[in-house]
């Protein structure tokens, strides 16, 4: 049998029970949120690793990465020849356009781009949301260490190959010159 | 000279209660409602858990421009907030706080308080009519319909307890009160409280101000201090209703050590009831207009009449 007013009582108990629990509100400016380790806050640039291959700028779905560069000739070392390398002049990411898809970071072949969990970079002027390479470089300090390798995951192929090589009897290994130790260096 | 002083003191006390308790209820509503919805509510004003939020609100309201619509009936429009607020101040005069602690012990206390409270409902009616706004008018008409429907069970329930006590004086009723009345007069107490909530247009009976469909009912065109006065009237109304329910049905100052702590018992019961008002607001959705009317005419009025009959039978049987 249904007791009349049971529904009303149920409503009251729900609100009362909620009142006795801790509220879920976070006092944001005073208490910083605990973000998960791989949060997508802002993109950091490690300038030394960038080769101006332009992959990131080309893959960017909303074209918010702007790259300028010039070629520089490195004078020939003795007995060698001159080499050319790309020098980065400008690397801007317009965070007012960026949709935080992370494709630029995925495609970068030289590990020059990283996710940083920092998110407090709002601006009063939309033009200030375009971060230059210096500002992008400053974010590098906030990039967390890469997560540890999953112990239960598949081992990298390189490790497998090395272990396999170790298992072979020594004589079957291709003859190799022993690596020069510290003593041999002194002797030389 | 001492008479004048005494009157001044009594008036000052009533005014003090009138100004402090509604703010206290308002702040409780802010915080209790927030926690019932798993929020924190105001946290900054005043430093400690936003205790000064309503003071800050008052300052904000005072700064706002006082606008009267061009087509409005200016005099009535400006008068309406006062008509809504002052009756509750006057009603407090007759409500006893403790044994001997009452601003004015009236022989017809129940009648006086109910009559004055009914005047308070005229405020939204006047404001709605004078605003020259369709939403305001709709709100006012809903207020009128609600007033018509709920005034009857409200008064019948109060009449039941007056009959039981054999007096219309609020002090007399508290003195005659005995704990077993809690059971005997329970239906009347529930009817009185619910009908009172409906007269105050508190959720879930807030159809006249239903902000999601008619903006803010009769208060749509009000700004600044006049709007604040309407809000204050709502909270003053909660205080008066809860105090009245306490005095009529919960035994007023009766409790342990009531010769010394009587006033505390009255205040405590009033605040607990005020919390229930807030609790109901958070828990239930708004009643539709037809549900409102059905609850009044098919629910509360018959219960109140049955209670009246029961009270009459018991009173006659005991004498």
Short mmCIF file of C-alpha atoms in Angstrom, two decimals:
data_model
loop_
_atom_site.label_atom_id
_atom_site.label_comp_id
_atom_site.label_asym_id
_atom_site.label_seq_id
_atom_site.Cartn_x
_atom_site.Cartn_y
_atom_site.Cartn_z
CA UNK A 1 0.00 0.00 0.00
CA UNK A 2 1.23 3.44 -0.82
CA UNK A 3 1.34 5.78 2.15
CA UNK A 4 -0.15 9.17 1.23
CA UNK A 5 2.48 11.88 1.38
CA UNK A 6 5.36 9.43 0.94
CA UNK A 7 6.48 11.32 -2.15
CA UNK A 8 6.44 14.61 -0.29
CA UNK A 9 8.53 13.13 2.52
CA UNK A 10 10.96 11.72 0.00
CA UNK A 11 11.50 15.16 -1.50
CA UNK A 12 12.21 16.59 1.92
CA UNK A 13 14.70 13.86 2.80
CA UNK A 14 16.61 14.38 -0.44
CA UNK A 15 17.16 18.07 0.25
CA UNK A 16 17.97 17.44 3.91
CA UNK A 17 20.47 14.74 3.07
CA UNK A 18 22.12 16.99 0.50
CA UNK A 19 22.41 19.72 3.12
CA UNK A 20 24.31 17.47 5.51
CA UNK A 21 26.85 16.52 2.86
CA UNK A 22 29.78 18.68 1.82
CA UNK A 23 28.90 20.88 -1.10
CA UNK A 24 30.72 20.33 -4.36
CA UNK A 25 31.55 23.99 -4.95
CA UNK A 26 35.25 24.75 -5.40
CA UNK A 27 36.39 28.16 -4.13
CA UNK A 28 38.41 28.64 -7.29
CA UNK A 29 40.64 31.68 -6.93
CA UNK A 30 41.54 30.70 -3.36
CA UNK A 31 41.69 26.95 -3.90
CA UNK A 32 43.34 25.83 -7.11
CA UNK A 33 41.75 22.87 -8.85
CA UNK A 34 43.52 19.55 -8.81
CA UNK A 35 43.87 18.88 -12.50
CA UNK A 36 44.49 15.44 -13.94
CA UNK A 37 48.12 14.98 -15.04
CA UNK A 38 47.49 15.22 -18.76
CA UNK A 39 45.24 18.29 -18.68
CA UNK A 40 45.24 20.40 -21.81
CA UNK A 41 45.85 23.90 -20.51
CA UNK A 42 48.28 25.59 -22.81
CA UNK A 43 50.81 24.51 -25.44
CA UNK A 44 54.49 24.93 -24.61
CA UNK A 45 57.28 25.21 -27.16
CA UNK A 46 60.78 23.84 -26.75
CA UNK A 47 62.46 26.06 -29.30
CA UNK A 48 65.74 24.12 -29.56
CA UNK A 49 63.89 21.04 -30.81
CA UNK A 50 61.99 22.84 -33.53
CA UNK A 51 63.29 22.31 -37.07
CA UNK A 52 60.67 24.43 -38.80
CA UNK A 53 59.27 21.38 -40.55
CA UNK A 54 55.88 23.14 -40.54
CA UNK A 55 53.98 19.91 -39.83
CA UNK A 56 52.17 21.45 -36.87
CA UNK A 57 51.11 24.54 -38.82
CA UNK A 58 49.86 22.39 -41.69
CA UNK A 59 47.97 19.91 -39.54
CA UNK A 60 46.35 22.56 -37.35
CA UNK A 61 42.58 22.31 -38.11
CA UNK A 62 41.94 25.99 -37.57
CA UNK A 63 45.28 27.31 -38.73
CA UNK A 64 46.19 29.10 -35.56
CA UNK A 65 49.93 28.43 -35.71
CA UNK A 66 52.06 30.98 -37.53
CA UNK A 67 55.69 30.12 -38.35
CA UNK A 68 58.36 32.25 -40.03
CA UNK A 69 61.94 31.17 -40.48
CA UNK A 70 65.04 31.80 -42.51
CA UNK A 71 67.95 29.64 -43.58
CA UNK A 72 71.31 30.18 -42.03
CA UNK A 73 74.61 28.89 -43.33
CA UNK A 74 76.90 27.33 -40.80
CA UNK A 75 80.52 27.99 -41.76
CA UNK A 76 82.39 24.86 -42.78
CA UNK A 77 84.39 23.12 -40.07
CA UNK A 78 87.94 22.22 -41.06
CA UNK A 79 87.80 19.43 -43.60
CA UNK A 80 84.04 19.63 -43.90
CA UNK A 81 81.60 21.58 -45.95
CA UNK A 82 79.11 24.30 -45.29
CA UNK A 83 75.73 23.29 -43.93
CA UNK A 84 72.42 25.07 -43.89
CA UNK A 85 69.90 24.98 -41.12
CA UNK A 86 66.53 26.56 -40.47
CA UNK A 87 66.32 29.26 -37.84
CA UNK A 88 62.96 29.98 -36.24
CA UNK A 89 62.00 33.66 -36.43
CA UNK A 90 58.44 33.47 -35.32
CA UNK A 91 56.32 30.77 -33.76
CA UNK A 92 52.91 32.09 -32.70
CA UNK A 93 49.90 30.19 -31.47
CA UNK A 94 46.68 32.15 -31.43
CA UNK A 95 44.83 30.72 -28.41
CA UNK A 96 41.69 32.63 -29.35
CA UNK A 97 41.42 30.26 -32.33
CA UNK A 98 43.03 27.15 -30.87
CA UNK A 99 40.54 24.42 -30.06
CA UNK A 100 42.95 22.42 -27.94
CA UNK A 101 42.75 19.34 -30.15
CA UNK A 102 46.46 18.65 -29.57
CA UNK A 103 47.11 17.54 -33.15
CA UNK A 104 50.18 19.84 -33.40
CA UNK A 105 51.67 18.12 -30.37
CA UNK A 106 50.86 14.67 -31.79
CA UNK A 107 52.43 15.34 -35.18
CA UNK A 108 55.59 17.10 -33.99
CA UNK A 109 58.38 14.61 -34.93
CA UNK A 110 61.01 16.29 -32.77
CA UNK A 111 59.18 16.73 -29.46
CA UNK A 112 59.14 20.50 -29.64
CA UNK A 113 55.53 20.95 -28.46
CA UNK A 114 54.07 19.86 -25.12
CA UNK A 115 50.86 20.17 -23.16
CA UNK A 116 51.03 22.21 -19.97
CA UNK A 117 48.17 22.15 -17.45
CA UNK A 118 48.37 25.93 -16.86
CA UNK A 119 45.09 27.58 -17.80
CA UNK A 120 45.18 31.05 -16.23
CA UNK A 121 46.18 33.15 -19.21
CA UNK A 122 43.00 35.05 -19.97
CA UNK A 123 43.48 38.52 -21.44
CA UNK A 124 41.46 41.70 -21.71
CA UNK A 125 42.44 42.12 -25.36
CA UNK A 126 41.91 39.21 -27.73
CA UNK A 127 45.14 40.06 -29.56
CA UNK A 128 47.12 39.27 -26.42
CA UNK A 129 45.95 35.66 -26.70
CA UNK A 130 48.46 35.16 -29.50
CA UNK A 131 51.49 33.82 -27.68
CA UNK A 132 54.86 34.35 -29.32
CA UNK A 133 57.71 31.85 -29.15
CA UNK A 134 59.16 33.47 -26.03
CA UNK A 135 55.87 33.20 -24.17
CA UNK A 136 55.35 29.66 -25.46
CA UNK A 137 58.85 28.88 -24.28
CA UNK A 138 58.08 30.16 -20.79
CA UNK A 139 55.32 27.55 -20.49
CA UNK A 140 57.98 24.80 -20.80
CA UNK A 141 58.77 25.22 -17.10
CA UNK A 142 55.21 24.15 -16.26
CA UNK A 143 55.17 21.00 -18.37
CA UNK A 144 54.90 17.96 -16.09
CA UNK A 145 57.25 15.00 -16.45
CA UNK A 146 55.96 12.38 -18.90
CA UNK A 147 53.88 9.68 -17.23
CA UNK A 148 55.76 6.54 -16.24
CA UNK A 149 55.62 3.61 -18.63
CA UNK A 150 52.73 1.28 -17.93
CA UNK A 151 54.24 -1.88 -16.43
CA UNK A 152 51.46 -4.01 -17.91
CA UNK A 153 51.72 -2.49 -21.35
CA UNK A 154 53.39 -3.92 -24.42
CA UNK A 155 57.17 -3.51 -24.26
CA UNK A 156 58.69 -1.16 -26.81
CA UNK A 157 60.01 -2.95 -29.90
CA UNK A 158 63.53 -1.62 -29.34
CA UNK A 159 63.73 -3.24 -25.92
CA UNK A 160 62.51 -6.56 -27.34
CA UNK A 161 65.12 -6.45 -30.08
CA UNK A 162 67.90 -5.73 -27.61
CA UNK A 163 66.83 -8.56 -25.30
CA UNK A 164 66.66 -10.96 -28.21
CA UNK A 165 70.16 -10.01 -29.24
CA UNK A 166 71.39 -10.60 -25.70
CA UNK A 167 69.90 -14.11 -25.65
CA UNK A 168 72.00 -15.21 -28.63
CA UNK A 169 75.27 -16.99 -27.85
CA UNK A 170 78.21 -14.61 -27.86
CA UNK A 171 79.99 -16.14 -30.89
CA UNK A 172 76.95 -15.67 -33.12
CA UNK A 173 77.01 -11.95 -32.42
CA UNK A 174 78.57 -9.85 -35.12
CA UNK A 175 82.10 -8.96 -34.15
CA UNK A 176 82.25 -5.47 -32.82
CA UNK A 177 85.03 -3.27 -31.67
CA UNK A 178 84.88 -2.87 -27.90
CA UNK A 179 83.74 0.53 -26.81
CA UNK A 180 86.62 2.73 -25.77
CA UNK A 181 86.81 2.89 -21.97
CA UNK A 182 88.21 5.72 -19.89
CA UNK A 183 91.67 4.08 -19.83
CA UNK A 184 91.95 3.88 -23.59
CA UNK A 185 90.94 7.52 -23.76
CA UNK A 186 93.77 8.41 -21.43
CA UNK A 187 96.15 6.34 -23.49
CA UNK A 188 95.08 8.12 -26.68
CA UNK B 1 6.49 60.86 30.96
CA UNK B 2 7.32 57.26 31.88
CA UNK B 3 4.34 56.14 29.80
CA UNK B 4 5.77 57.82 26.75
CA UNK B 5 9.16 56.27 27.42
CA UNK B 6 7.66 52.82 27.84
CA UNK B 7 5.68 53.11 24.62
CA UNK B 8 8.78 54.33 22.81
CA UNK B 9 10.77 51.40 24.18
CA UNK B 10 8.13 48.87 23.13
CA UNK B 11 7.91 50.37 19.65
CA UNK B 12 11.71 50.40 19.34
CA UNK B 13 11.84 46.74 20.39
CA UNK B 14 9.20 45.70 17.87
CA UNK B 15 10.99 47.70 15.19
CA UNK B 16 14.28 46.05 16.11
CA UNK B 17 12.76 42.56 15.87
CA UNK B 18 11.08 43.59 12.64
CA UNK B 19 14.36 44.72 11.10
CA UNK B 20 16.61 41.93 12.38
CA UNK B 21 14.58 38.72 12.13
CA UNK B 22 13.66 39.01 8.42
CA UNK B 23 17.31 39.58 7.58
CA UNK B 24 18.22 36.56 9.67
CA UNK B 25 15.64 34.48 7.82
CA UNK B 26 16.91 35.83 4.52
CA UNK B 27 20.49 34.91 5.31
CA UNK B 28 19.40 31.47 6.51
CA UNK B 29 17.58 31.04 3.25
CA UNK B 30 20.70 31.98 1.27
CA UNK B 31 22.87 29.50 3.11
CA UNK B 32 20.42 26.64 3.77
CA UNK B 33 19.11 26.70 0.21
CA UNK B 34 22.65 26.74 -1.14
CA UNK B 35 23.71 23.72 0.91
CA UNK B 36 20.52 21.85 0.05
CA UNK B 37 21.51 22.34 -3.58
CA UNK B 38 25.10 21.33 -2.85
CA UNK B 39 26.36 24.89 -3.26
CA UNK B 40 28.04 27.22 -0.78
CA UNK B 41 25.94 30.35 -1.21
CA UNK B 42 27.40 33.78 -0.43
CA UNK B 43 30.97 33.43 0.85
CA UNK B 44 32.63 36.84 0.48
CA UNK B 45 30.48 39.71 1.80
CA UNK B 46 31.56 40.51 5.35
CA UNK B 47 34.42 38.03 5.33
CA UNK B 48 33.03 35.11 7.30
CA UNK B 49 30.79 32.89 5.13
CA UNK B 50 29.13 35.92 3.57
CA UNK B 51 27.26 36.98 6.70
CA UNK B 52 26.86 40.54 5.37
CA UNK B 53 25.39 39.50 2.03
CA UNK B 54 22.00 41.05 2.75
CA UNK B 55 23.60 44.29 3.95
CA UNK B 56 25.48 44.43 0.66
CA UNK B 57 22.22 43.70 -1.17
CA UNK B 58 20.56 46.55 0.70
CA UNK B 59 23.33 48.96 -0.27
CA UNK B 60 23.02 47.83 -3.87
CA UNK B 61 19.24 48.34 -3.90
CA UNK B 62 19.63 51.79 -2.35
CA UNK B 63 21.98 52.83 -5.14
CA UNK B 64 19.62 51.85 -7.92
CA UNK B 65 17.50 54.30 -9.82
CA UNK B 66 13.91 54.58 -8.67
CA UNK B 67 11.86 54.19 -11.84
CA UNK B 68 8.12 54.74 -12.18
CA UNK B 69 6.70 53.70 -15.56
CA UNK B 70 5.15 56.54 -17.56
CA UNK B 71 1.75 54.89 -17.82
CA UNK B 72 1.71 53.83 -14.19
CA UNK B 73 -0.71 55.14 -11.60
CA UNK B 74 2.03 57.02 -9.77
CA UNK B 75 0.52 57.41 -6.32
CA UNK B 76 -0.72 53.82 -6.04
CA UNK B 77 2.51 52.52 -7.56
CA UNK B 78 4.63 54.34 -4.99
CA UNK B 79 2.37 53.45 -2.09
CA UNK B 80 2.22 49.71 -2.80
CA UNK B 81 5.52 48.62 -1.16
CA UNK B 82 4.56 50.40 2.06
CA UNK B 83 1.15 48.73 2.04
CA UNK B 84 2.89 45.39 1.62
CA UNK B 85 5.43 45.93 4.37
CA UNK B 86 3.83 47.92 7.19
CA UNK B 87 1.03 45.46 8.07
CA UNK B 88 3.59 42.87 9.11
CA UNK B 89 5.24 45.45 11.38
CA UNK B 90 1.86 46.18 12.95
CA UNK B 91 1.05 42.48 13.28
CA UNK B 92 4.21 41.98 15.33
CA UNK B 93 2.83 44.35 17.95
CA UNK B 94 0.27 41.81 19.13
CA UNK B 95 2.48 38.70 19.08
CA UNK B 96 3.77 37.72 22.55
CA UNK B 97 7.44 36.79 22.85
CA UNK B 98 7.44 35.52 26.42
CA UNK B 99 5.24 35.63 29.51
CA UNK B 100 4.49 39.32 29.88
CA UNK B 101 6.76 40.21 26.96
CA UNK B 102 4.37 41.59 24.37
CA UNK B 103 4.22 45.04 22.86
CA UNK B 104 0.45 45.25 23.26
CA UNK B 105 -1.79 42.53 24.65
CA UNK B 106 -4.94 42.91 22.60
CA UNK B 107 -8.21 41.25 23.61
CA UNK B 108 -8.92 40.48 19.97
CA UNK B 109 -5.32 39.59 19.10
CA UNK B 110 -6.09 36.77 16.64
CA UNK B 111 -8.67 38.85 14.84
CA UNK B 112 -6.34 41.87 14.74
CA UNK B 113 -3.34 39.95 13.41
CA UNK B 114 -5.33 38.12 10.74
CA UNK B 115 -7.03 41.31 9.59
CA UNK B 116 -3.74 43.19 9.39
CA UNK B 117 -2.01 40.33 7.54
CA UNK B 118 -4.81 40.31 4.98
CA UNK B 119 -4.07 43.98 4.31
CA UNK B 120 -0.48 43.10 3.51
CA UNK B 121 -1.58 41.05 0.53
CA UNK B 122 -3.12 44.21 -0.93
CA UNK B 123 0.40 45.52 -1.61
CA UNK B 124 1.14 43.23 -4.59
CA UNK B 125 -2.44 43.76 -5.78
CA UNK B 126 -2.00 47.54 -5.84
CA UNK B 127 1.47 47.31 -7.36
CA UNK B 128 0.30 44.93 -10.07
CA UNK B 129 -2.70 47.01 -10.99
CA UNK B 130 -0.81 50.33 -10.97
CA UNK B 131 2.21 49.13 -12.96
CA UNK B 132 0.51 49.33 -16.37
CA UNK B 133 2.17 46.07 -17.30
CA UNK B 134 0.50 42.88 -18.46
CA UNK B 135 2.77 40.63 -16.44
CA UNK B 136 2.17 42.71 -13.35
CA UNK B 137 -1.56 42.55 -13.88
CA UNK B 138 -1.48 38.78 -14.37
CA UNK B 139 0.55 38.46 -11.20
CA UNK B 140 -1.84 40.67 -9.29
CA UNK B 141 -4.86 38.71 -10.48
CA UNK B 142 -3.21 35.46 -9.47
CA UNK B 143 -2.45 37.03 -6.10
CA UNK B 144 -6.10 37.95 -5.75
CA UNK B 145 -7.25 34.46 -6.68
CA UNK B 146 -4.80 32.93 -4.23
CA UNK B 147 -5.82 35.31 -1.48
CA UNK B 148 -9.51 34.45 -2.04
CA UNK B 149 -8.79 30.74 -1.90
CA UNK B 150 -6.45 30.57 1.07
CA UNK B 151 -7.82 33.26 3.37
CA UNK B 152 -10.77 31.02 4.25
CA UNK B 153 -8.86 27.94 5.52
CA UNK B 154 -6.33 30.29 7.14
CA UNK B 155 -9.00 31.95 9.25
CA UNK B 156 -10.93 28.73 9.91
CA UNK B 157 -7.76 27.12 11.28
CA UNK B 158 -7.07 30.09 13.51
CA UNK B 159 -10.68 30.07 14.65
CA UNK B 160 -10.32 26.45 15.72
CA UNK B 161 -7.54 27.20 18.17
CA UNK B 162 -9.30 30.34 19.41
CA UNK B 163 -12.35 28.18 20.09
CA UNK B 164 -10.23 25.64 21.96
CA UNK B 165 -8.70 28.33 24.14
CA UNK B 166 -11.95 30.20 24.56
CA UNK B 167 -10.27 33.53 23.91
CA UNK B 168 -9.21 35.70 20.99
CA UNK B 169 -6.22 37.12 22.87
CA UNK B 170 -2.91 35.71 21.67
CA UNK B 171 -1.50 35.83 25.19
CA UNK B 172 -4.64 34.08 26.44
CA UNK B 173 -4.27 31.35 23.82
CA UNK B 174 -0.65 30.65 24.80
CA UNK B 175 -1.61 30.57 28.48
CA UNK B 176 -4.44 28.11 27.79
CA UNK B 177 -2.25 25.91 25.60
CA UNK B 178 -1.44 22.37 26.70
CA UNK B 179 0.94 19.89 25.04
CA UNK B 180 -1.83 17.50 23.96
CA UNK B 181 -3.18 20.27 21.73
CA UNK B 182 -0.29 19.40 19.41
CA UNK B 183 -2.26 16.28 18.42
CA UNK B 184 -5.72 17.72 18.79
CA UNK B 185 -4.99 20.83 16.71
CA UNK B 186 -2.53 19.19 14.32
CA UNK B 187 -4.75 19.41 11.21
CA UNK B 188 -5.48 23.05 11.97
CA UNK B 189 -1.78 23.75 12.44
CA UNK B 190 -0.92 22.17 9.08
CA UNK B 191 -3.77 23.99 7.33
CA UNK B 192 -2.78 27.28 8.95
CA UNK B 193 0.87 26.94 7.99
CA UNK B 194 0.21 25.85 4.41
CA UNK B 195 -2.44 28.51 3.85
CA UNK B 196 -0.12 31.10 5.35
CA UNK B 197 2.65 30.04 2.96
CA UNK B 198 0.23 30.40 0.08
CA UNK B 199 -0.76 33.88 1.23
CA UNK B 200 2.88 34.90 1.38
CA UNK B 201 3.27 33.54 -2.17
CA UNK B 202 6.23 31.51 -1.08
CA UNK B 203 7.32 28.58 -3.23
CA UNK B 204 5.73 26.10 -3.90
CA UNK B 205 2.80 28.55 -3.93
CA UNK B 206 4.62 31.26 -5.88
CA UNK B 207 2.41 31.17 -8.96
CA UNK B 208 1.73 34.95 -8.67
CA UNK B 209 5.43 35.78 -9.01
CA UNK B 210 6.41 32.74 -11.11
CA UNK B 211 9.52 34.30 -12.62
CA UNK B 212 9.82 31.77 -15.42
CA UNK B 213 6.46 32.70 -16.91
CA UNK B 214 5.40 36.18 -15.78
CA UNK B 215 8.80 37.82 -15.07
CA UNK B 216 8.18 38.65 -11.42
CA UNK B 217 4.42 39.09 -11.28
CA UNK B 218 3.27 42.26 -9.58
CA UNK B 219 6.86 43.34 -8.85
CA UNK B 220 7.97 43.34 -12.50
CA UNK B 221 8.18 47.14 -12.84
CA UNK B 222 9.73 47.81 -9.45
CA UNK B 223 13.37 48.74 -8.96
CA UNK B 224 15.67 49.88 -6.23
CA UNK B 225 14.40 50.44 -2.73
CA UNK B 226 10.75 49.85 -3.55
CA UNK B 227 11.60 46.40 -4.88
CA UNK B 228 13.73 45.79 -1.78
CA UNK B 229 10.76 46.72 0.38
CA UNK B 230 8.63 44.09 -1.37
CA UNK B 231 11.34 41.50 -0.75
CA UNK B 232 11.63 42.59 2.87
CA UNK B 233 7.85 42.28 3.17
CA UNK B 234 8.11 38.66 2.02
CA UNK B 235 10.63 37.84 4.72
CA UNK B 236 8.81 39.86 7.36
CA UNK B 237 5.75 37.87 6.33
CA UNK B 238 7.63 34.62 6.96
CA UNK B 239 8.61 35.84 10.42
CA UNK B 240 5.05 36.88 11.26
CA UNK B 241 3.54 33.65 9.92
CA UNK B 242 6.04 31.49 11.80
CA UNK B 243 5.65 33.50 15.00
CA UNK B 244 1.88 33.26 14.69
CA UNK B 245 1.98 29.51 14.08
CA UNK B 246 4.26 29.19 17.10
CA UNK B 247 1.94 31.21 19.29
CA UNK B 248 -1.28 29.59 18.12
CA UNK B 249 -0.28 25.95 17.70
CA UNK B 250 3.13 25.25 19.21
CA UNK B 251 2.55 26.77 22.62
CA UNK B 252 4.55 29.97 22.20
CA UNK B 253 6.87 30.37 25.17
CA UNK B 254 6.01 27.00 26.76
CA UNK B 255 9.11 24.91 27.36
CA UNK B 256 11.60 24.08 30.12
CA UNK B 257 12.35 27.13 32.37
CA UNK B 258 9.76 29.14 30.49
CA UNK B 259 9.50 31.74 33.25
CA UNK B 260 13.04 32.89 32.36
CA UNK B 261 13.70 31.50 28.89
CA UNK B 262 10.19 31.95 27.48
CA UNK B 263 11.27 34.49 24.88
CA UNK B 264 14.00 32.12 23.72
CA UNK B 265 11.53 29.29 23.20
CA UNK B 266 9.29 31.50 21.09
CA UNK B 267 12.22 32.67 18.99
CA UNK B 268 13.57 29.14 18.64
CA UNK B 269 10.24 27.69 17.49
CA UNK B 270 9.80 30.61 15.11
CA UNK B 271 13.22 30.07 13.55
CA UNK B 272 12.66 26.32 13.22
CA UNK B 273 9.42 27.03 11.39
CA UNK B 274 11.19 29.59 9.21
CA UNK B 275 13.69 26.89 8.33
CA UNK B 276 10.80 24.61 7.37
CA UNK B 277 9.52 27.38 5.08
CA UNK B 278 12.90 27.46 3.35
CA UNK B 279 13.08 23.67 3.28
CA UNK B 280 9.70 23.43 1.57
CA UNK B 281 10.79 26.03 -0.95
CA UNK B 282 13.84 24.03 -1.94
CA UNK B 283 12.11 20.66 -2.02
CA UNK B 284 8.96 21.20 -4.04
CA UNK B 285 8.22 22.47 -7.53
CA UNK B 286 5.75 25.28 -8.10
CA UNK B 287 2.07 24.33 -8.05
CA UNK B 288 0.07 25.08 -11.17
CA UNK B 289 -2.79 27.58 -10.84
CA UNK B 290 -5.50 24.89 -10.96
CA UNK B 291 -3.58 22.70 -8.52
CA UNK B 292 -3.36 25.68 -6.19
CA UNK B 293 -7.10 26.22 -6.29
CA UNK B 294 -7.85 22.51 -5.91
CA UNK B 295 -5.57 22.23 -2.89
CA UNK B 296 -7.32 25.16 -1.23
CA UNK B 297 -10.96 24.29 -1.94
CA UNK B 298 -10.84 20.49 -1.98
CA UNK B 299 -8.09 19.98 0.58
CA UNK B 300 -7.58 22.71 3.11
CA UNK B 301 -11.12 24.05 3.46
CA UNK B 302 -12.74 20.66 4.23
CA UNK B 303 -9.93 19.78 6.66
CA UNK B 304 -10.30 23.13 8.40
CA UNK B 305 -14.08 22.67 8.66
CA UNK B 306 -13.69 19.14 10.06
CA UNK B 307 -11.13 20.44 12.54
CA UNK B 308 -13.54 23.15 13.57
CA UNK B 309 -16.24 20.55 14.18
CA UNK B 310 -13.84 18.35 16.14
CA UNK B 311 -12.69 21.29 18.26
CA UNK B 312 -16.30 22.23 18.94
CA UNK B 313 -17.21 18.70 20.01
CA UNK B 314 -14.21 18.38 22.33
CA UNK B 315 -14.75 21.82 23.87
CA UNK B 316 -18.44 21.11 24.54
CA UNK B 317 -17.62 17.65 25.90
CA UNK B 318 -15.06 19.03 28.34
CA UNK B 319 -17.25 21.77 29.81
#
